[in-house]
PDB file of C-alpha atoms (C1' of nucleotides) in Angstrom:
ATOM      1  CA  UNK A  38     -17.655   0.159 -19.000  1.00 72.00           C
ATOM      2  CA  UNK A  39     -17.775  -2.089 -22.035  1.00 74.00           C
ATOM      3  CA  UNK A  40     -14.989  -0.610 -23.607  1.00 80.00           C
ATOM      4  CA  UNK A  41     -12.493  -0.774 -20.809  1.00 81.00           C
ATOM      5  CA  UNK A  42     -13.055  -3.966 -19.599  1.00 81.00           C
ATOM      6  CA  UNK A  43     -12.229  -5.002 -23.552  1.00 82.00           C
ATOM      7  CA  UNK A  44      -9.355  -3.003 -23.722  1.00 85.00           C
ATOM      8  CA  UNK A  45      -8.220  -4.835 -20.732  1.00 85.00           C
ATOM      9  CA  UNK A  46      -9.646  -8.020 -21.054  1.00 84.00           C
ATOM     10  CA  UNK A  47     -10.831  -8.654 -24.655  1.00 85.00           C
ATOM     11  CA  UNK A  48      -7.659 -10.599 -25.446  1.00 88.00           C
ATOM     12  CA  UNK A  49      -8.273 -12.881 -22.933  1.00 87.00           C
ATOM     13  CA  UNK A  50     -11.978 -13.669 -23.383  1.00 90.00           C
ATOM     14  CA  UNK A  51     -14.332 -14.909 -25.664  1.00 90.00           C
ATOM     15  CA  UNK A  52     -17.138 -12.316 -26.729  1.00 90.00           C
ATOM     16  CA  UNK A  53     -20.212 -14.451 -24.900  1.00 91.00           C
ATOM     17  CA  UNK A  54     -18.294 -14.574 -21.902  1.00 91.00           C
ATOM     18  CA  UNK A  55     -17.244 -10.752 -21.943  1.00 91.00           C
ATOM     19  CA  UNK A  56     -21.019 -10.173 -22.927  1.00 91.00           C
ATOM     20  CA  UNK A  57     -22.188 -12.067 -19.771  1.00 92.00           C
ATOM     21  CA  UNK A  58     -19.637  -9.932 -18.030  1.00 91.00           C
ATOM     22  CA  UNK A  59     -21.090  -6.789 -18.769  1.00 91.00           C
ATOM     23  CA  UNK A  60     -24.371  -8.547 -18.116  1.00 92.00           C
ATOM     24  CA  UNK A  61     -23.757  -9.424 -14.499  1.00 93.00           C
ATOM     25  CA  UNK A  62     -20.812  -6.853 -13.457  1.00 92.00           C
ATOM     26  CA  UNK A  63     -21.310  -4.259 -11.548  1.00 93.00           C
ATOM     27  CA  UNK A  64     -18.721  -1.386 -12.179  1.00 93.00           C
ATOM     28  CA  UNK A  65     -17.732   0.498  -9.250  1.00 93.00           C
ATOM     29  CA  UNK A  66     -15.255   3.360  -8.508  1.00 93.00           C
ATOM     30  CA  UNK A  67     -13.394   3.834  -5.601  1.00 92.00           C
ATOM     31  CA  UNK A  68     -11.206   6.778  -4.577  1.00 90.00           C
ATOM     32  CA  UNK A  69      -8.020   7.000  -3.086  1.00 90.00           C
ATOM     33  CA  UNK A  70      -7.293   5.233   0.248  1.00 89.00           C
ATOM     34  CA  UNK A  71     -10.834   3.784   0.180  1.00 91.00           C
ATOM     35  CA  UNK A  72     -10.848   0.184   1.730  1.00 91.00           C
ATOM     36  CA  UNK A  73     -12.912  -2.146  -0.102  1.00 89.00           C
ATOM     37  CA  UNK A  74     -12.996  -5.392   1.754  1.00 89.00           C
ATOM     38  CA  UNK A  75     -11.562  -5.944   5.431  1.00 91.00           C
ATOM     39  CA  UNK A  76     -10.434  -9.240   7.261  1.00 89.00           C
ATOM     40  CA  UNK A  77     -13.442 -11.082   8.318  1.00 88.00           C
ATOM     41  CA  UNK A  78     -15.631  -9.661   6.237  1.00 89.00           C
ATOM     42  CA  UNK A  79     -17.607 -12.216   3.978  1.00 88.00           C
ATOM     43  CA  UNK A  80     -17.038 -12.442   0.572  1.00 86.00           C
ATOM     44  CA  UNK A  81     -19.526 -12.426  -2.426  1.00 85.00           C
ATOM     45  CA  UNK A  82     -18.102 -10.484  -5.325  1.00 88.00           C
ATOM     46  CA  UNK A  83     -15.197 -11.022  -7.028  1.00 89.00           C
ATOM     47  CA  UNK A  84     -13.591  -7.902  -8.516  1.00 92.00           C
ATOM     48  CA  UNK A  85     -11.675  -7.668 -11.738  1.00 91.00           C
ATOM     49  CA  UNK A  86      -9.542  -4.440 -11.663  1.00 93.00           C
ATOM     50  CA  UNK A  87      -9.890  -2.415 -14.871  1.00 92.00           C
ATOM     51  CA  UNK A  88      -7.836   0.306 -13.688  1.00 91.00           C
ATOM     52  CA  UNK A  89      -5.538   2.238 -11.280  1.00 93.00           C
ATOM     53  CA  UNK A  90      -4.041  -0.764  -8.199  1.00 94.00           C
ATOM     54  CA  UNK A  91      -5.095  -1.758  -5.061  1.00 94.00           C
ATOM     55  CA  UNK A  92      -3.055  -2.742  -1.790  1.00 93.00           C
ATOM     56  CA  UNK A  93      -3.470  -6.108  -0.020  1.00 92.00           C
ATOM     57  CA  UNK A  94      -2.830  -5.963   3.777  1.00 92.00           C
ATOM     58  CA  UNK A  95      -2.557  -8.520   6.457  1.00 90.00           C
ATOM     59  CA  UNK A  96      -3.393  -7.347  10.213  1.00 87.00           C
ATOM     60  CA  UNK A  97      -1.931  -9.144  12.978  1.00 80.00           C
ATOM     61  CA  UNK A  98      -3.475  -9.548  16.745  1.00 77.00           C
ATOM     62  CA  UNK A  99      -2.980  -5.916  18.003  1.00 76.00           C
ATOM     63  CA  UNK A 100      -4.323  -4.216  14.811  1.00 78.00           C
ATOM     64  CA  UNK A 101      -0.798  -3.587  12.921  1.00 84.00           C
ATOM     65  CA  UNK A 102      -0.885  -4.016   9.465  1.00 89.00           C
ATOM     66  CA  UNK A 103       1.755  -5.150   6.994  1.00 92.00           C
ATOM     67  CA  UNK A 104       1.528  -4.996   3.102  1.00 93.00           C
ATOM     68  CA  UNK A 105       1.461  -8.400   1.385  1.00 92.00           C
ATOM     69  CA  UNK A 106       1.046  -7.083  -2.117  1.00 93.00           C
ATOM     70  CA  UNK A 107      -0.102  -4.981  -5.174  1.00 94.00           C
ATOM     71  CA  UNK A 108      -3.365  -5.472  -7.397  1.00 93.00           C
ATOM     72  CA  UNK A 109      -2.844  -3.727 -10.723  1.00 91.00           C
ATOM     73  CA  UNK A 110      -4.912  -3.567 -13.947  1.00 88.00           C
ATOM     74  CA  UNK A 111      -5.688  -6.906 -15.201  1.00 84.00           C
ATOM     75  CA  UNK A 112      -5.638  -8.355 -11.801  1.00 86.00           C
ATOM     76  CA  UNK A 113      -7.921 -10.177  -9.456  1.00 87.00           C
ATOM     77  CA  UNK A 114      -7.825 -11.428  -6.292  1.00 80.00           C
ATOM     78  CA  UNK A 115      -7.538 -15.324  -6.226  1.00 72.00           C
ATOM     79  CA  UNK A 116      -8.397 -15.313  -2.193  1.00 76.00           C
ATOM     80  CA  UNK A 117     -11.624 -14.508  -3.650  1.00 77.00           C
ATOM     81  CA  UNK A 118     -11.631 -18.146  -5.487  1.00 73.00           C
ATOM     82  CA  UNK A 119     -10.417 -19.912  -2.424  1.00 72.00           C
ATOM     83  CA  UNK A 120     -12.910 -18.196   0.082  1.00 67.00           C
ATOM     84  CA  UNK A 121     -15.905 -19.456  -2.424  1.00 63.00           C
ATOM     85  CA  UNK A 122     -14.974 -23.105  -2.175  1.00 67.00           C
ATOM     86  CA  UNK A 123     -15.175 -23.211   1.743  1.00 65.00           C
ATOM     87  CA  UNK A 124     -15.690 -20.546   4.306  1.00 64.00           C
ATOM     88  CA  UNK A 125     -16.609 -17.008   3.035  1.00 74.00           C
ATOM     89  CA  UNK A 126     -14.752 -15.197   5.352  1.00 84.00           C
ATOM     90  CA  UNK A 127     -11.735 -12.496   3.868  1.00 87.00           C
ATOM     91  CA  UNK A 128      -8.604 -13.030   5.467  1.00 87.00           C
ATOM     92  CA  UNK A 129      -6.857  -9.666   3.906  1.00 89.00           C
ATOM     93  CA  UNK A 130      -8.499  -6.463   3.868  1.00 91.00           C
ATOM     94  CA  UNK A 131      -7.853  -4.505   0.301  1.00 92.00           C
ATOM     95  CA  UNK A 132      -7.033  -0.549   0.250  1.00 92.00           C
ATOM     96  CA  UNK A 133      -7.467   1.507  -3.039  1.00 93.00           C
ATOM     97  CA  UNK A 134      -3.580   2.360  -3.778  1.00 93.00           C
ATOM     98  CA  UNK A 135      -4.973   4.874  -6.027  1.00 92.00           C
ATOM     99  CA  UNK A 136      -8.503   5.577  -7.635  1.00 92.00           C
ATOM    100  CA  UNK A 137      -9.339   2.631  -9.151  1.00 93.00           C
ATOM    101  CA  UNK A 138     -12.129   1.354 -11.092  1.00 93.00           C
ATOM    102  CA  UNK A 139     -13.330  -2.492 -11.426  1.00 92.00           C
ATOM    103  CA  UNK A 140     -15.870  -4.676 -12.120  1.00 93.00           C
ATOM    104  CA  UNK A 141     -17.870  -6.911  -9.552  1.00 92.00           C
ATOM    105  CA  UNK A 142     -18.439 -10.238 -10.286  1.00 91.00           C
ATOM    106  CA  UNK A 143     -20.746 -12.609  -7.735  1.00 90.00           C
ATOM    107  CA  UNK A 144     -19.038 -15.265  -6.779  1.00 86.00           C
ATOM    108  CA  UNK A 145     -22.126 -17.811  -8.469  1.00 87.00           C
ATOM    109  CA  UNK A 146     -20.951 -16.378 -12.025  1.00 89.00           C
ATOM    110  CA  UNK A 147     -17.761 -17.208 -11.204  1.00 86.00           C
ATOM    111  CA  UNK A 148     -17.941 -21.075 -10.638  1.00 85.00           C
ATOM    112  CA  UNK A 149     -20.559 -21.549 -13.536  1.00 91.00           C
ATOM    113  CA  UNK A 150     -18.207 -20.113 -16.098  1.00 91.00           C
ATOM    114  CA  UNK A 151     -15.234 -22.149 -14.693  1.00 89.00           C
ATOM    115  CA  UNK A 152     -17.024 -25.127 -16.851  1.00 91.00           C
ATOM    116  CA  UNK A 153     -18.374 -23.148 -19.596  1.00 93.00           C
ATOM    117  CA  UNK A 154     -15.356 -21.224 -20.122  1.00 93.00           C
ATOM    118  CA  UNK A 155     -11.909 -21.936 -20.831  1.00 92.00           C
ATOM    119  CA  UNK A 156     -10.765 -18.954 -20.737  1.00 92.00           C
ATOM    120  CA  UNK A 157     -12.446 -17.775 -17.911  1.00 92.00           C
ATOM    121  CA  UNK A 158     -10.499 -20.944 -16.052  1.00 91.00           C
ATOM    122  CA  UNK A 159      -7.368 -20.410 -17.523  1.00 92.00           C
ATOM    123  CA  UNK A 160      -7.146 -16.973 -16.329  1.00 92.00           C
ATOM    124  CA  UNK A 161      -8.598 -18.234 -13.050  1.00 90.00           C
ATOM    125  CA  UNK A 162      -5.787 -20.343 -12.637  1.00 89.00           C
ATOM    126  CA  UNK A 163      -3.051 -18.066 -14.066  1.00 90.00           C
ATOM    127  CA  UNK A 164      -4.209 -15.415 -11.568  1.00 90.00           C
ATOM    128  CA  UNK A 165      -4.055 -17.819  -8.529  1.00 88.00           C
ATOM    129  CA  UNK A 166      -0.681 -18.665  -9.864  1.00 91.00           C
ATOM    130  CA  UNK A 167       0.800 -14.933 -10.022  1.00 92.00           C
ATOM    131  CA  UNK A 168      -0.141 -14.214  -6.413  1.00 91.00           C
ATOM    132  CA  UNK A 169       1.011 -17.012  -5.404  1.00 91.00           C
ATOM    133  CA  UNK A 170       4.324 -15.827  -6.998  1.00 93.00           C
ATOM    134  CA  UNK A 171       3.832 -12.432  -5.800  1.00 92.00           C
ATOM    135  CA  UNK A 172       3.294 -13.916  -2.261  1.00 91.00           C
ATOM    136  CA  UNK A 173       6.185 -16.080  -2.286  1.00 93.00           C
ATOM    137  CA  UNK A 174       8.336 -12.752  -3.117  1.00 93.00           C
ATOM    138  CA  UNK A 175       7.156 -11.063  -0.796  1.00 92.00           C
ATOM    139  CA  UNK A 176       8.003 -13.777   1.914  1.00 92.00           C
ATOM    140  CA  UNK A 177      11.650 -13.745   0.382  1.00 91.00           C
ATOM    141  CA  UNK A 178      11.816  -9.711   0.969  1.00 91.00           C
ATOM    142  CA  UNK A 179      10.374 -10.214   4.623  1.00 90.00           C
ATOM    143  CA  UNK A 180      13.027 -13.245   5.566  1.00 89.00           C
ATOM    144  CA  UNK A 181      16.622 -12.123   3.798  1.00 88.00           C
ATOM    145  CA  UNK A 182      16.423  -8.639   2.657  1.00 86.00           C
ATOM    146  CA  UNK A 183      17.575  -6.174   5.319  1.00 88.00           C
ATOM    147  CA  UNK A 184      15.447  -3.239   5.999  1.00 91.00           C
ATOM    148  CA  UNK A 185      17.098  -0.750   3.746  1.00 90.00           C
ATOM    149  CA  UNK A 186      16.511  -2.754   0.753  1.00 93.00           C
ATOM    150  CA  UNK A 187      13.180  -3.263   2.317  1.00 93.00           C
ATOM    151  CA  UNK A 188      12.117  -0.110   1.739  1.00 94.00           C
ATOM    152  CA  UNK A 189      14.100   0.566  -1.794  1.00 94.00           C
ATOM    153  CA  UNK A 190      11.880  -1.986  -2.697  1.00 94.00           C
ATOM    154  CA  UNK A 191       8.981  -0.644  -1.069  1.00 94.00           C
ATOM    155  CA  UNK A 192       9.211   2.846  -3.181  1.00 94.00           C
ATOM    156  CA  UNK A 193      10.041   0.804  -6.133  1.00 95.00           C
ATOM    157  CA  UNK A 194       6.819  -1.547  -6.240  1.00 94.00           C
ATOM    158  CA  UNK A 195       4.566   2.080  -5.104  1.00 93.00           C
ATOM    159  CA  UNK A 196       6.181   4.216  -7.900  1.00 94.00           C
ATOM    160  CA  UNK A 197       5.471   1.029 -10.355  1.00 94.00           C
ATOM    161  CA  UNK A 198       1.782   0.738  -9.523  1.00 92.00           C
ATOM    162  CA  UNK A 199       1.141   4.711  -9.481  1.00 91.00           C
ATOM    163  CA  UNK A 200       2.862   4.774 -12.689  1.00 92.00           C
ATOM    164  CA  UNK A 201       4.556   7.746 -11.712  1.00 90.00           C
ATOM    165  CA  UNK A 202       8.547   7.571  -9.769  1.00 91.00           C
ATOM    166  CA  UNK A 203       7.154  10.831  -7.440  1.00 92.00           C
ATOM    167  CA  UNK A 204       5.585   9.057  -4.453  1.00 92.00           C
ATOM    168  CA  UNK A 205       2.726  10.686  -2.769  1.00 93.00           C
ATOM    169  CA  UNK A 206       3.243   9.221   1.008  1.00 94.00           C
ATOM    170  CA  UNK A 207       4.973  10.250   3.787  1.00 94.00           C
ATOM    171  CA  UNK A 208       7.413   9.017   6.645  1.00 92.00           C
ATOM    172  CA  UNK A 209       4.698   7.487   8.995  1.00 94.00           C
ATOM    173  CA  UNK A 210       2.563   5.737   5.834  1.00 93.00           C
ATOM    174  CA  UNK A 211       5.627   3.905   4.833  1.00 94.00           C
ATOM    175  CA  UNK A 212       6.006   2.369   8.492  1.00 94.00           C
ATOM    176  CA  UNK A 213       2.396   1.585   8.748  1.00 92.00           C
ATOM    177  CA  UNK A 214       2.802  -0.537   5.410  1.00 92.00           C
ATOM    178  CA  UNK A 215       6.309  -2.169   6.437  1.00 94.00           C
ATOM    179  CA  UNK A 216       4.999  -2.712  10.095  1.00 92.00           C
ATOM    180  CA  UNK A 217       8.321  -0.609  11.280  1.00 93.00           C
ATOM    181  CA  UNK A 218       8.496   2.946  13.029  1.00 93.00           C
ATOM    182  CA  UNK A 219       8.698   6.099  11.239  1.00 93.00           C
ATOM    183  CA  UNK A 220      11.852   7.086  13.155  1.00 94.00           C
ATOM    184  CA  UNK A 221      13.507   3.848  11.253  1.00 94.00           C
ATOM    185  CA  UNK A 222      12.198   5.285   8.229  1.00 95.00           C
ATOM    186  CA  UNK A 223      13.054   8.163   8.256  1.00 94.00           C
ATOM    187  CA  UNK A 224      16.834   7.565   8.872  1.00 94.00           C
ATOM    188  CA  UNK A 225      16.420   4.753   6.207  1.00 94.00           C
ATOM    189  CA  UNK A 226      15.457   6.740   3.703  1.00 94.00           C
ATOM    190  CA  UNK A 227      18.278  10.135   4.401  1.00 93.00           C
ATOM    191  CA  UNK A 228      20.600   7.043   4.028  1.00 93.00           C
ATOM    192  CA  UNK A 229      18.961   6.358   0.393  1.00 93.00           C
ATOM    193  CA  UNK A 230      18.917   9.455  -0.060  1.00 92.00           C
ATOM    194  CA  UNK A 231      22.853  10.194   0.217  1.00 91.00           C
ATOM    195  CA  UNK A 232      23.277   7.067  -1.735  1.00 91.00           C
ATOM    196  CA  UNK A 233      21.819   9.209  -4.307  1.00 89.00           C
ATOM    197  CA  UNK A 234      18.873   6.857  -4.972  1.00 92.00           C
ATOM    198  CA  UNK A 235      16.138   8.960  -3.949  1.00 93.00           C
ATOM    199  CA  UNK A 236      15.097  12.511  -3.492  1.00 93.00           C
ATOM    200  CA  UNK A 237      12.872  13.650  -0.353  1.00 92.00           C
ATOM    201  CA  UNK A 238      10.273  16.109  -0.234  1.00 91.00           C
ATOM    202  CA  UNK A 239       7.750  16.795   2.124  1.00 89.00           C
ATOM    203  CA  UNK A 240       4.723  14.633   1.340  1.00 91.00           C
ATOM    204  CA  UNK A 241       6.891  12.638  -1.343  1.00 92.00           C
ATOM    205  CA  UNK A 242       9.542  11.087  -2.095  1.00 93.00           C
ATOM    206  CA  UNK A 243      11.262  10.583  -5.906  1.00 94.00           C
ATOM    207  CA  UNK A 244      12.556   7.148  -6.613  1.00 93.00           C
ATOM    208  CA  UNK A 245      15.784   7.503  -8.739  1.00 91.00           C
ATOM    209  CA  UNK A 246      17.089   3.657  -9.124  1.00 84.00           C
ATOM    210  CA  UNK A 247      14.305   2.312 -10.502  1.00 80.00           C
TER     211      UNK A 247
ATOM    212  C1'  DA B 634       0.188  34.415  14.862  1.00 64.70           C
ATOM    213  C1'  DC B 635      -0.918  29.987  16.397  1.00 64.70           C
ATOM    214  C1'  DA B 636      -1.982  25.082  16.113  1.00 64.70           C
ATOM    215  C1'  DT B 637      -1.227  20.942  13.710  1.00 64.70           C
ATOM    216  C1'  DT B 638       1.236  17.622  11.296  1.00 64.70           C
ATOM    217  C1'  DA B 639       5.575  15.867   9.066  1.00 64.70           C
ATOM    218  C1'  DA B 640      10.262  15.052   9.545  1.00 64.70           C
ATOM    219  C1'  DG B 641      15.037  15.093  11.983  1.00 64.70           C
ATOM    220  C1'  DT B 642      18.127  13.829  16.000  1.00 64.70           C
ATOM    221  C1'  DG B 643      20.460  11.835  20.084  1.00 64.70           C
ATOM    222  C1'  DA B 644      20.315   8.645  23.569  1.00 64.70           C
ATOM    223  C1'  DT B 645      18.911   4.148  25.368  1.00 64.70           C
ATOM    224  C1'  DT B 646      17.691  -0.760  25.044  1.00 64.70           C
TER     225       DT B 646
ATOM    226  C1'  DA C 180      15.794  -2.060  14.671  1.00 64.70           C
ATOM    227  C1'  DA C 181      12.567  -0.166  18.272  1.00 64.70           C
ATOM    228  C1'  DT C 182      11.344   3.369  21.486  1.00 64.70           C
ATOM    229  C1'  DC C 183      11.510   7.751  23.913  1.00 64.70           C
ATOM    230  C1'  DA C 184      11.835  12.413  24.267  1.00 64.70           C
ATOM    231  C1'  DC C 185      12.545  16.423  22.100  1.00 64.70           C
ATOM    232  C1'  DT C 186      13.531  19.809  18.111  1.00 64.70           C
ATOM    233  C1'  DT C 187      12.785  21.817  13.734  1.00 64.70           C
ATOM    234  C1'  DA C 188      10.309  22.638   9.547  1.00 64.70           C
ATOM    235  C1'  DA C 189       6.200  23.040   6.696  1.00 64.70           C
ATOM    236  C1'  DT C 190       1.396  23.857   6.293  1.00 64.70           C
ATOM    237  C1'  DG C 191      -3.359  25.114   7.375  1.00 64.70           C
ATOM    238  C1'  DT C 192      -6.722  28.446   9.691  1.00 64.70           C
TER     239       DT C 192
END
DNA sequence: ACATTAAGTGATT
DNA sequence: AATCACTTAATGT
């Protein structure tokens, strides 16, 4: 575990602080579609993603989801930092994209080395920062783009995080995530696909325009 | 061969 | 863009 978390991280830390890392960190792995926190759930770790991405969902009243964003290497998740300064309650629920290994962090360590550590608060910050960004984007996508470009977009940001432009999902998956019927996407994506943008295959799809 | 699941289609709102 | 009702195609047992 040492070794990954410096290839990841060892540019951004000090050595004490990745020592007390490795010290207090748990390392976990989680396969494939395995959820590892859910709304309401309290929070008490903070996970720092060493590899592979995880998928940040919001659920509304009658149990539909809707994707709000990707976690890839590198990553944590700053609702984490805002849950520990007041209530402790999740407000997303995070899905293993693909199988994905991190580090768990309790939240205790975590304010401690925001004074100790500089660079533990800079990348604190910088982190709340990007999903903030990310957040904001995907707002933007959700008020102007129409649903065709929706879903372009959609394939794009899964074929980034996978690493690989042959998307393992199908029809119904895609709807769940864009809180839309499968029928819609379906037709969606033959239209995509005559616009020579993607290629269809049962079980997957290959993004072309990338 | 049969059941199950994924994907395609036309019509309606 | 959503929903319904139905068909067709692919896959597992």
């Amino acid at each position: 575990m040492k070794a990954i978390l410096e290839t990841n991280y060892g540019y951004l830390f000090e050595p004490e602080l990745l020592a007390e890392i490795t010290r207090v960190g748990v390392y976990k792995k989680i396969g494939q579609g395995h959820q590892l926190m859910d709304i309401g759930e309290p929070i008490t770790m903070m996970p720092l993603l060493l590899t592979g991405a995880i998928k940040i969902l919001r659920e509304d009243d009658e149990g539909d989801e809707l994707l709000l964003y990707f976690l890839e290497t590198g990553d944590t998740c700053a609702m984490t930092f805002s849950c520990c300064m007041g209530k402790n309650k999740s407000e997303i629920r995070a899905v293993a994209e693909t199988e994905t290994e991190l580090v768990l962090i309790p939240i205790e360590n975590m304010e401690i080395w925001m004074g100790r550590y500089k660079s533990w608060q800079q990348f604190i910050l910088d982190s709340y920062h990007t999903r903030m960004m990310e957040l904001l984007e995907t707002v933007d996508t959700l008020a102007f783009l129409r649903m065709d470009e929706r879903l372009l977009k959609h394939l794009q940001d899964k074929a980034k995080v996978n690493h690989d432009d042959l998307v393992h999902t199908t029809h119904q998956d895609i709807a769940f995530d864009m809180h839309t019927s499968r029928v819609v996407v379906s037709r969606l994506l033959k239209k995509l696909e005559n616009e020579g943008k993607i290629k269809m295959h049962r079980n997957q799809i290959k993004v072309l325009d990338l």
